[in-house]
Coordinates of C-alpha atoms and ligand atoms in Angstrom, one line a residue:
M1 CA 9.8 9.5 49.3
K2 CA 9.9 9.7 45.6
K3 CA 10.5 6.8 43.4
T4 CA 12.0 6.5 39.9
V5 CA 11.3 8.1 36.7
L6 CA 12.0 5.5 34.0
G7 CA 15.7 4.6 34.2
L8 CA 16.5 7.3 36.6
A9 CA 17.2 6.1 40.0
V10 CA 16.4 7.1 43.5
T11 CA 19.3 8.8 45.0
A12 CA 19.6 9.0 48.7
V13 CA 20.7 12.6 49.1
V14 CA 23.1 12.8 51.9
A15 CA 23.6 16.5 52.5
L16 CA 26.8 16.9 54.3
T17 CA 26.0 20.4 55.3
G18 CA 24.8 21.9 58.5
C19 CA 23.5 25.2 59.9
Q20 CA 26.0 27.5 61.4
N21 CA 24.4 28.2 64.7
T22 CA 23.8 24.8 66.0
A23 CA 24.9 24.2 69.5
S24 CA 25.3 20.5 70.3
T25 CA 21.7 19.3 70.8
T26 CA 22.6 16.0 72.3
T27 CA 22.8 15.5 76.0
P28 CA 25.5 13.1 77.1
V29 CA 24.1 10.4 79.4
A30 CA 25.7 10.7 82.8
A31 CA 26.4 7.5 84.7
E32 CA 23.5 7.8 87.2
Q33 CA 21.0 8.8 84.5
V34 CA 18.7 6.2 83.1
Q35 CA 19.6 5.1 79.6
P36 CA 17.1 6.6 77.1
S37 CA 15.0 4.2 75.2
F38 CA 15.9 3.6 71.6
S39 CA 12.9 5.4 70.4
E40 CA 13.9 8.5 72.5
F41 CA 17.3 8.2 70.9
S42 CA 15.8 8.0 67.4
N43 CA 13.6 11.0 67.9
N44 CA 16.4 13.1 69.3
F45 CA 18.7 11.9 66.6
I46 CA 16.4 13.0 63.8
E47 CA 15.8 16.4 65.4
A48 CA 19.5 16.9 65.7
L49 CA 20.1 15.7 62.2
W50 CA 17.7 18.2 60.7
K51 CA 19.2 21.0 62.8
N52 CA 22.6 19.9 61.6
S53 CA 21.6 19.4 57.9
P54 CA 19.0 22.1 57.2
E55 CA 19.2 21.5 53.4
W56 CA 18.4 17.8 53.8
S57 CA 15.5 18.6 56.2
Q58 CA 14.1 20.9 53.6
Y59 CA 13.9 18.0 51.1
A60 CA 12.4 15.7 53.6
G61 CA 9.6 18.2 54.1
Y62 CA 10.5 19.0 57.7
G63 CA 9.9 22.7 57.1
K64 CA 11.6 24.4 60.1
Y65 CA 14.9 25.2 58.5
D66 CA 14.1 26.0 54.9
H67 CA 15.4 29.6 55.3
I68 CA 18.9 28.5 56.2
L69 CA 21.8 28.2 53.7
T70 CA 24.8 26.4 55.1
V71 CA 28.2 27.8 54.2
P72 CA 30.2 24.7 53.2
D73 CA 33.5 25.8 54.7
A74 CA 36.1 24.0 56.8
A75 CA 34.4 25.0 60.0
N76 CA 31.2 23.4 58.8
R77 CA 33.1 20.2 58.0
Q78 CA 34.5 20.1 61.5
K79 CA 31.1 20.6 62.9
Q80 CA 29.8 17.7 60.8
I81 CA 32.6 15.5 62.1
A82 CA 31.8 16.4 65.7
F83 CA 28.1 15.7 65.1
A84 CA 28.8 12.3 63.6
K85 CA 31.2 11.3 66.4
A86 CA 28.9 12.5 69.2
Q87 CA 25.9 10.7 67.7
L88 CA 27.9 7.5 67.2
A89 CA 28.9 7.6 70.8
L90 CA 25.3 7.9 71.8
L91 CA 24.3 5.1 69.5
Q92 CA 26.9 2.8 70.7
Q93 CA 25.6 3.0 74.3
F94 CA 22.9 0.5 73.1
D95 CA 23.6 -3.1 72.9
V96 CA 22.4 -3.9 69.4
N97 CA 21.5 -7.5 70.2
S98 CA 19.1 -6.4 72.9
L99 CA 17.1 -4.3 70.5
S100 CA 13.8 -5.3 68.8
T101 CA 14.1 -6.3 65.1
S102 CA 12.9 -3.0 63.8
D103 CA 15.2 -1.0 66.1
K104 CA 18.1 -3.1 65.2
I105 CA 17.7 -2.2 61.6
D106 CA 17.4 1.5 62.6
Y107 CA 20.6 1.1 64.6
Y108 CA 22.4 -0.1 61.5
L109 CA 21.0 2.5 59.3
V110 CA 22.0 5.4 61.6
E111 CA 25.4 3.9 62.2
N112 CA 26.0 3.6 58.4
L113 CA 24.9 7.2 57.8
L114 CA 27.3 8.5 60.5
E115 CA 30.2 6.5 59.4
K116 CA 29.6 7.5 55.9
T117 CA 29.6 11.1 56.9
L118 CA 33.1 10.7 58.4
W119 CA 34.3 8.8 55.4
S120 CA 32.9 11.3 52.9
I121 CA 34.7 14.2 54.6
N122 CA 37.9 12.5 55.4
E123 CA 38.4 10.0 52.7
F124 CA 36.2 10.5 49.7
K125 CA 36.5 14.2 49.7
S126 CA 34.2 15.0 46.7
W127 CA 33.9 18.4 48.4
Q128 CA 37.3 19.1 46.8
W129 CA 36.9 17.5 43.4
N130 CA 33.2 17.9 42.5
P131 CA 32.4 21.5 41.8
S132 CA 28.8 20.5 41.1
N133 CA 28.3 19.9 44.8
Y134 CA 27.9 23.6 45.0
N135 CA 24.7 25.1 43.7
V136 CA 22.1 27.0 45.7
A137 CA 19.3 26.7 43.2
G138 CA 17.5 23.6 44.6
G139 CA 16.7 25.0 48.0
F140 CA 15.4 28.3 46.6
A141 CA 13.4 26.5 43.9
K142 CA 11.9 24.3 46.6
I143 CA 10.6 27.3 48.5
I144 CA 9.4 29.2 45.4
N145 CA 7.5 26.2 44.0
G146 CA 6.1 25.2 47.3
R147 CA 2.3 24.5 47.1
F148 CA 1.3 25.4 50.6
E149 CA 2.7 28.8 51.3
S150 CA 1.7 32.3 50.3
D151 CA 4.0 34.5 48.2
D152 CA 4.6 36.6 51.3
E153 CA 5.8 33.7 53.3
K154 CA 8.0 32.5 50.5
V155 CA 9.6 35.9 50.1
A156 CA 10.4 36.1 53.8
K157 CA 12.1 32.8 53.7
V158 CA 14.0 33.6 50.5
L159 CA 15.2 36.9 52.0
K160 CA 16.9 35.0 54.9
K161 CA 18.3 32.3 52.7
L162 CA 19.9 34.8 50.3
E163 CA 22.1 36.3 52.9
N164 CA 24.8 33.6 52.8
V165 CA 25.0 33.1 49.1
P166 CA 28.2 35.1 48.6
A167 CA 29.9 33.3 51.5
Y168 CA 28.6 30.0 50.2
Y169 CA 30.3 30.4 46.8
Q170 CA 33.5 31.8 48.4
A171 CA 33.7 28.6 50.5
A172 CA 33.1 26.5 47.3
K173 CA 36.1 28.2 45.6
N174 CA 38.3 27.7 48.6
N175 CA 37.4 24.0 48.7
I176 CA 38.0 23.1 45.1
D177 CA 41.3 21.4 44.4
T178 CA 42.0 19.6 41.1
P179 CA 38.5 18.7 40.2
T180 CA 37.4 16.3 37.4
L181 CA 36.8 18.0 34.1
E182 CA 33.3 16.3 33.8
F183 CA 32.1 17.7 37.2
T184 CA 33.6 21.1 36.4
Q185 CA 31.6 21.2 33.2
L186 CA 28.5 19.9 34.9
A187 CA 28.8 22.6 37.6
I188 CA 29.1 25.4 35.0
G189 CA 25.9 24.2 33.2
Q190 CA 23.9 23.7 36.4
N191 CA 24.9 27.0 38.0
K192 CA 23.9 28.8 34.8
G193 CA 20.5 27.0 35.5
A194 CA 20.6 28.5 39.0
L195 CA 20.3 32.0 37.4
S196 CA 16.9 31.0 36.1
V197 CA 15.7 30.5 39.7
L198 CA 17.3 33.6 41.2
N199 CA 15.8 35.9 38.5
D200 CA 14.0 39.2 38.0
K201 CA 10.6 37.5 38.6
L202 CA 11.7 36.7 42.1
G203 CA 12.7 40.3 42.6
E204 CA 9.3 41.4 41.4
K205 CA 7.6 39.0 43.7
A206 CA 9.5 40.6 46.6
A207 CA 8.7 44.1 45.4
K208 CA 5.0 43.2 45.5
S209 CA 5.1 41.4 48.8
N210 CA 4.2 42.7 52.3
L211 CA 7.9 43.1 53.3
S212 CA 8.7 46.5 54.9
D213 CA 10.4 49.0 52.6
A214 CA 13.7 48.4 54.3
D215 CA 13.4 44.7 53.8
K216 CA 12.5 45.2 50.2
A217 CA 15.6 47.1 49.7
L218 CA 17.6 44.5 51.5
F219 CA 16.0 41.8 49.4
S220 CA 17.0 43.6 46.2
K221 CA 20.6 44.1 47.4
R222 CA 20.9 40.4 48.5
L223 CA 19.5 39.2 45.3
D224 CA 22.0 41.2 43.3
L225 CA 24.9 40.0 45.4
A226 CA 23.7 36.4 45.0
V227 CA 23.5 36.6 41.3
A228 CA 26.9 38.3 41.2
A229 CA 28.3 35.4 43.3
I230 CA 26.9 32.8 41.0
N231 CA 28.2 34.5 37.9
E232 CA 31.6 34.8 39.6
Y233 CA 31.6 31.1 40.4
I234 CA 30.7 30.3 36.7
N235 CA 33.6 32.5 35.5
Y236 CA 35.9 30.9 38.0
L237 CA 35.0 27.4 36.8
S238 CA 35.2 28.4 33.2
Q239 CA 38.8 29.6 33.7
L240 CA 39.6 26.5 35.7
E241 CA 38.1 24.3 32.9
K242 CA 40.4 26.0 30.3
Q243 CA 43.4 25.5 32.6
L244 CA 42.6 21.8 33.3
V245 CA 42.3 21.2 29.6
A246 CA 45.5 23.1 28.7
D247 CA 47.5 21.5 31.5
G248 CA 46.0 18.0 31.2
N249 CA 46.0 17.6 34.9
A250 CA 42.3 17.3 35.8
R251 CA 41.5 14.6 38.2
S252 CA 40.2 11.4 36.6
F253 CA 36.5 10.7 37.0
R254 CA 37.4 7.1 37.8
I255 CA 37.6 6.7 41.6
G256 CA 39.5 3.4 41.6
E257 CA 39.0 0.1 43.4
A258 CA 39.6 1.1 47.0
L259 CA 37.2 4.1 47.1
Y260 CA 34.7 2.2 45.0
E261 CA 34.5 -0.7 47.4
Q262 CA 34.1 1.7 50.3
K263 CA 31.4 3.7 48.6
F264 CA 29.6 0.5 47.5
A265 CA 29.6 -0.7 51.1
F266 CA 28.1 2.5 52.4
D267 CA 25.6 3.1 49.6
I268 CA 24.4 -0.4 48.8
Q269 CA 25.0 -2.0 52.3
S270 CA 25.3 -5.3 50.5
G271 CA 26.4 -8.7 51.8
Y272 CA 28.7 -8.9 48.7
S273 CA 31.7 -6.8 47.7
A274 CA 31.5 -4.7 44.6
K275 CA 33.9 -7.1 42.9
E276 CA 31.7 -10.1 43.7
M277 CA 28.7 -8.3 42.5
N278 CA 30.4 -7.3 39.2
A279 CA 31.4 -11.0 38.6
K280 CA 27.7 -12.0 39.2
A281 CA 26.6 -9.4 36.7
I282 CA 29.0 -10.6 34.0
A283 CA 27.8 -14.2 34.5
D284 CA 24.2 -13.1 34.3
K285 CA 24.8 -11.1 31.1
D286 CA 26.1 -14.3 29.4
R287 CA 23.3 -16.4 30.8
V288 CA 20.6 -13.9 29.7
F289 CA 22.1 -13.5 26.3
A290 CA 22.2 -17.3 25.8
E291 CA 18.5 -17.4 26.8
M292 CA 17.7 -14.7 24.2
I293 CA 19.4 -16.7 21.5
K294 CA 17.4 -19.8 22.3
I295 CA 14.1 -17.8 22.2
T296 CA 15.1 -16.2 19.0
D297 CA 15.9 -19.5 17.3
K298 CA 12.4 -20.7 18.4
L299 CA 10.5 -17.6 17.3
W300 CA 12.3 -16.7 14.1
P301 CA 10.2 -18.9 11.8
K302 CA 7.0 -17.6 13.4
Y303 CA 7.7 -13.9 12.4
F304 CA 10.1 -14.3 9.4
A305 CA 8.9 -17.3 7.5
N306 CA 10.6 -16.2 4.3
K307 CA 13.6 -14.5 5.7
A308 CA 16.8 -16.3 6.7
K309 CA 18.0 -15.8 10.2
P310 CA 21.2 -13.7 10.3
Q311 CA 24.5 -15.5 10.9
S312 CA 25.3 -13.4 13.9
D313 CA 23.2 -14.2 17.0
R314 CA 23.4 -10.6 18.0
D315 CA 21.9 -9.4 14.7
A316 CA 19.2 -12.1 14.9
V317 CA 18.1 -11.1 18.4
A318 CA 18.2 -7.4 17.6
G319 CA 16.1 -8.0 14.4
L320 CA 13.5 -9.9 16.3
I321 CA 13.3 -7.4 19.1
N322 CA 12.9 -4.6 16.6
H323 CA 10.1 -6.4 14.8
L324 CA 8.2 -7.2 18.0
A325 CA 8.5 -3.6 19.3
K326 CA 6.1 -2.6 16.6
K327 CA 3.4 -4.0 18.8
H328 CA 2.4 -1.2 21.1
V329 CA -0.5 0.9 22.2
K330 CA -1.6 4.0 20.4
R331 CA -0.1 7.2 21.8
D332 CA -3.5 8.4 23.0
D333 CA -4.2 5.2 24.8
F334 CA -1.0 5.1 26.8
V335 CA -2.4 6.3 30.1
D336 CA -5.7 4.3 29.8
E337 CA -3.8 1.1 29.0
I338 CA -1.7 1.4 32.1
K339 CA -4.9 2.0 34.2
A340 CA -6.5 -1.0 32.7
Q341 CA -3.6 -3.3 33.4
I342 CA -3.5 -2.7 37.2
P343 CA -6.6 -4.8 38.0
D344 CA -5.2 -7.6 35.9
L345 CA -2.0 -7.6 37.9
E346 CA -4.0 -7.7 41.1
K347 CA -6.1 -10.5 39.9
F348 CA -3.1 -12.6 38.9
I349 CA -1.5 -12.1 42.3
V350 CA -4.6 -13.2 44.2
E351 CA -5.1 -16.2 41.9
K352 CA -1.5 -17.3 42.4
D353 CA -1.4 -16.4 46.0
L354 CA 1.8 -14.5 45.7
I355 CA 1.4 -11.8 48.4
T356 CA -1.4 -10.2 50.3
L357 CA -2.5 -6.9 48.8
D358 CA -4.2 -4.4 51.1
A359 CA -7.6 -3.7 49.6
E360 CA -7.9 -0.6 51.8
K361 CA -5.0 1.2 50.2
P362 CA -5.8 1.1 46.5
L363 CA -3.3 2.6 44.1
V364 CA -4.4 5.9 42.5
V365 CA -3.3 6.0 38.9
R366 CA -3.3 9.6 37.5
E367 CA -1.8 11.7 34.8
T368 CA 1.4 13.3 36.1
P369 CA 0.6 16.8 37.4
E370 CA 2.0 19.5 35.2
Y371 CA 4.4 20.8 37.8
M372 CA 6.1 17.4 38.0
R373 CA 6.4 16.7 34.2
G374 CA 9.6 17.1 32.4
F375 CA 10.3 13.4 31.8
A376 CA 7.9 11.3 29.9
G377 CA 7.2 8.2 31.7
A378 CA 5.9 6.7 34.9
S379 CA 6.7 7.1 38.5
I380 CA 5.4 6.4 42.0
S381 CA 4.8 9.4 44.3
A382 CA 4.7 8.3 47.9
P383 CA 3.9 10.6 50.8
G384 CA 7.1 11.9 52.5
P385 CA 7.7 11.2 56.2
Y386 CA 6.0 14.4 57.2
D387 CA 2.9 14.2 55.0
K388 CA 1.6 10.7 55.5
K389 CA -2.0 11.6 54.8
E390 CA -1.4 12.0 51.1
N391 CA -2.3 9.3 48.7
T392 CA 0.2 7.2 46.9
Y393 CA 0.0 7.9 43.2
Y394 CA 1.1 6.2 40.1
N395 CA 2.0 9.1 37.8
V396 CA 1.8 8.4 34.1
T397 CA 2.7 11.2 31.7
P398 CA 0.7 11.3 28.5
L399 CA 2.7 11.7 25.3
D400 CA 1.1 15.0 24.5
N401 CA 4.2 17.0 24.0
M402 CA 6.0 14.6 21.8
T403 CA 6.5 14.7 18.0
D404 CA 5.1 11.7 16.1
E405 CA 8.6 10.5 15.8
Q406 CA 9.4 10.8 19.5
A407 CA 6.2 9.1 20.4
E408 CA 6.8 6.3 18.1
S409 CA 10.3 5.6 19.4
Y410 CA 9.0 5.9 23.0
L411 CA 6.1 3.5 22.3
R412 CA 8.4 1.0 20.7
E413 CA 10.6 1.1 23.8
Y414 CA 7.5 0.7 26.1
N415 CA 5.9 -1.8 23.7
H416 CA 3.1 -4.3 24.5
W417 CA 5.4 -6.5 26.6
I418 CA 7.7 -4.0 28.3
L419 CA 4.7 -1.8 29.4
Q420 CA 3.5 -4.8 31.4
I421 CA 6.9 -5.3 33.0
L422 CA 7.0 -1.6 33.8
N423 CA 3.7 -1.8 35.6
I424 CA 4.9 -4.7 37.6
H425 CA 8.0 -2.7 38.5
E426 CA 6.4 0.6 39.4
A427 CA 3.1 -0.6 40.8
I428 CA 2.1 -4.1 41.6
P429 CA 3.7 -6.0 43.2
G430 CA 6.8 -3.7 42.8
H431 CA 7.3 -0.3 44.3
Y432 CA 3.8 0.4 45.3
T433 CA 3.2 -2.9 47.1
Q434 CA 6.6 -2.6 48.8
L435 CA 5.6 0.8 50.1
V436 CA 2.4 -0.4 51.6
Y437 CA 4.3 -3.1 53.5
S438 CA 7.0 -0.6 54.5
N439 CA 4.5 1.8 55.9
E440 CA 3.2 -1.0 58.2
S441 CA 6.4 -1.1 60.1
P442 CA 6.7 2.7 60.4
S443 CA 9.8 4.3 61.6
L444 CA 11.0 7.7 60.7
I445 CA 14.5 6.4 60.5
K446 CA 13.6 3.9 57.8
S447 CA 11.6 6.3 55.8
I448 CA 14.5 8.8 55.8
L449 CA 17.4 6.4 55.5
G450 CA 15.6 3.5 53.7
N451 CA 17.9 1.5 51.5
G452 CA 17.7 2.3 47.8
A453 CA 19.2 -1.0 46.6
M454 CA 16.5 -2.9 48.5
I455 CA 13.7 -0.7 47.2
E456 CA 14.9 -0.9 43.6
G457 CA 16.0 -4.5 44.0
W458 CA 12.5 -5.5 45.1
A459 CA 10.9 -3.9 42.1
V460 CA 13.3 -5.6 39.7
Y461 CA 12.9 -9.0 41.6
T462 CA 9.1 -8.9 41.1
E463 CA 9.5 -8.6 37.3
R464 CA 11.1 -11.9 37.2
M465 CA 9.1 -13.5 39.9
M466 CA 5.8 -12.7 38.1
L467 CA 7.1 -14.2 34.9
E468 CA 8.3 -17.3 36.6
E469 CA 4.9 -17.7 38.2
G470 CA 3.3 -17.6 34.7
Y471 CA 2.3 -14.0 34.2
G472 CA 2.1 -13.6 30.5
D473 CA 1.5 -17.3 30.1
F474 CA 5.2 -18.1 29.5
E475 CA 4.9 -16.4 26.2
P476 CA 8.4 -16.5 24.7
E477 CA 8.0 -12.9 23.4
M478 CA 7.4 -11.7 26.9
W479 CA 10.5 -13.4 28.2
L480 CA 12.6 -12.0 25.3
M481 CA 11.5 -8.5 26.1
Y482 CA 12.0 -9.1 29.8
Y483 CA 15.6 -10.2 29.2
K484 CA 16.3 -7.1 27.1
W485 CA 14.9 -5.0 30.0
N486 CA 16.9 -7.0 32.6
L487 CA 20.1 -6.7 30.5
R488 CA 19.9 -3.0 31.0
V489 CA 20.1 -3.4 34.7
I490 CA 22.9 -6.0 34.5
C491 CA 24.9 -3.9 32.1
N492 CA 24.6 -0.8 34.3
T493 CA 26.5 -2.6 36.9
I494 CA 29.2 -3.9 34.6
L495 CA 29.5 -0.4 33.0
D496 CA 29.8 1.4 36.4
Y497 CA 32.4 -1.1 37.8
G498 CA 34.2 -1.2 34.5
I499 CA 34.5 2.6 34.3
Q500 CA 35.3 3.3 37.9
V501 CA 37.6 0.4 38.7
N502 CA 38.8 -1.2 35.5
N503 CA 39.6 1.7 33.2
M504 CA 36.9 0.7 30.7
T505 CA 37.2 3.0 27.6
K506 CA 34.3 4.9 26.1
E507 CA 34.5 2.6 23.0
E508 CA 34.3 -0.5 25.2
G509 CA 31.4 1.0 27.2
L510 CA 29.4 1.8 24.1
D511 CA 30.1 -1.6 22.7
L512 CA 28.8 -3.2 25.9
L513 CA 25.5 -1.2 25.8
M514 CA 24.9 -1.2 22.1
N515 CA 26.2 -4.5 20.9
Q516 CA 25.6 -6.6 24.0
A517 CA 22.6 -5.0 25.5
F518 CA 20.7 -3.9 22.4
Q519 CA 20.5 -0.2 23.3
E520 CA 20.3 2.7 20.9
R521 CA 23.3 5.0 20.5
T522 CA 21.6 8.0 22.2
E523 CA 20.7 5.9 25.2
A524 CA 24.2 4.4 25.4
E525 CA 25.9 7.8 25.1
G526 CA 23.6 9.2 27.9
K527 CA 24.5 6.2 30.1
W528 CA 28.2 6.7 29.5
R529 CA 27.9 10.3 30.6
R530 CA 25.9 9.4 33.6
A531 CA 28.5 6.9 34.6
T532 CA 31.3 9.5 34.5
L533 CA 29.2 11.7 36.9
S534 CA 28.2 9.2 39.5
Q535 CA 29.7 6.1 41.2
V536 CA 27.9 3.0 42.5
Q537 CA 24.4 4.4 42.0
L538 CA 24.1 2.6 38.7
T539 CA 24.6 -0.7 40.4
S540 CA 21.9 -0.3 43.0
Y541 CA 19.1 -2.0 40.9
Y542 CA 21.0 -5.0 40.0
S543 CA 22.7 -5.4 43.4
G544 CA 19.4 -5.4 45.3
Y545 CA 17.8 -7.7 42.8
R546 CA 20.6 -10.2 42.8
E547 CA 20.8 -10.3 46.6
I548 CA 17.1 -10.8 47.0
Y549 CA 17.0 -13.5 44.4
D550 CA 19.9 -15.4 45.8
H551 CA 18.4 -15.1 49.3
R552 CA 15.1 -16.6 48.0
E553 CA 16.9 -19.5 46.3
A554 CA 18.9 -20.2 49.4
Q555 CA 15.7 -20.2 51.5
K556 CA 14.1 -22.6 49.0
K557 CA 17.0 -25.0 49.3
K558 CA 17.0 -24.8 53.0
L559 CA 13.3 -25.2 53.6
G560 CA 12.6 -27.7 50.8
N561 CA 8.9 -28.5 50.8
D562 CA 8.2 -26.1 53.6
F563 CA 9.2 -23.1 51.5
D564 CA 6.2 -20.9 50.7
L565 CA 6.6 -18.1 48.3
K566 CA 3.9 -15.9 49.7
Q567 CA 5.3 -16.3 53.2
F568 CA 8.7 -15.5 51.9
H569 CA 7.5 -12.3 50.3
E570 CA 5.5 -11.1 53.2
T571 CA 8.3 -11.8 55.7
F572 CA 10.8 -10.2 53.5
L573 CA 8.9 -7.0 53.2
S574 CA 7.9 -6.9 56.9
Y575 CA 11.2 -5.3 57.9
G576 CA 10.7 -2.0 56.0
S577 CA 13.1 -0.7 53.5
A578 CA 16.1 -2.3 55.1
P579 CA 19.3 -3.4 53.4
V580 CA 18.9 -6.9 52.1
K581 CA 21.9 -8.2 54.1
Y582 CA 20.1 -7.4 57.4
V583 CA 16.8 -8.8 56.3
K584 CA 18.7 -12.0 55.5
Q585 CA 20.2 -12.2 58.9
L586 CA 16.8 -11.5 60.5
M587 CA 15.0 -14.1 58.4
Q588 CA 17.5 -16.8 59.4
Ligands
ZN601 ZN1 4.5 2.0 15.9
ZN602 ZN1 12.2 1.5 40.3

């Protein structure tokens, strides 16, 4: 399970693909047979899932089906539907109320996945309108960049996987029907990128491998056909793009209220509707902005004794933030400073008795390995479900490859205060701590289908909780920066809902981000683009956070003097990475 790189979110990749030679792997339970236990069901389900979705199994690190490339044609969709229905029938043989708490959550996670599969194929249909669904590069790159196999082993897998590439792109062309312009353009760019994976170097690797001469010839032929198929797909999309522009009949990237609510329900698995969540975000934006104005009024004379505060609140807040951002670490100290902060966070948590930290599982802070770089920033690498023995790392990328100007802008963004909030979010007691707890209620289902909104929501929740408990000594500067950081999460929700449901224009979107959330134009433009190429995902941070926070406040009210923050945290995390709405039910 891989966590976030600054601002980029964890996406649960639901690969709606399957291998072509799967016979049904599930055995119907005859009346006289004993009902399998839930753990037997879970194990069978996962094995069947991987067999049915080889591409997904490859990303989970399962390893057995890496050489398979699924042709995404109509027959495959029928197979996926049959799989989902058969597994749902097996699942529904269990009485959910008779299951243990942990199994109950697994039940809901599996049910959600299977129902989402049916909905995606039958209702959402992005297989028709999103040409960027089709790109073979990822699976090949994953084999080629693998760290545990020899070149000979890799080449053998690639040879098998190449076979279906032409059929794959033929099926893609057959599927596409009135796509969005944005996804068409994205697909063109990304498939051009695919050519850098299936390149001459790969051919040379095969030529030098221990394949037989016949297989070497086959490899070369298949590679040529694959490259031709990708080029043909790019040409097809380029023609299509011209036609969509000329005719003005591309599909809108806005999915509309009905589909949005459905997708929100499947992806976030929230106790609120998307509409309710958006209303909460709008109220939070106003509340947070009002707090920022109060802090600015208070701090202005401290920093600008001889300068009048601007008339506009917005300008005053922005002016103060810009001024404060100058306080940051030196570029060469970036990694060391993060390392140094982790023990401080631990100490604070112990002192305030906020949550038990497992001393036997220390967090390893390291410089991001070269092969993982590409973004500056920080991320958590947790072992996947099939390599549990690995450490959990806090990867921090040094600013080595930045120009002075880039480094300065980056350090101003991750200034003295924000850097501490980042460490809370990524490490302690954010993602890293949540992971340690999550691993204590181990279930393969949860580690594969864990709820992204809960995971991100927890990290965002801890930022605020730590400040409320006095981390940073209630320094107003710290709160101001926190609010700016939090506004980003809030506005992502408003932007996504606004764009997808309420026809928000680009002008309105940029105004929201730049004038109401203090973002730079480049960041705002990038966010706008991302919001036209995804739906719901941008809301996951805020949704999870809001739901956890509301739940805590409700518990406080209910328990009065008996409420204990540490106990709340530990109970909350004890259910694994489960959707907040189920944790809520189970805690009641
Ligand atoms: Zn500076
Ligand atoms: Zn995160």
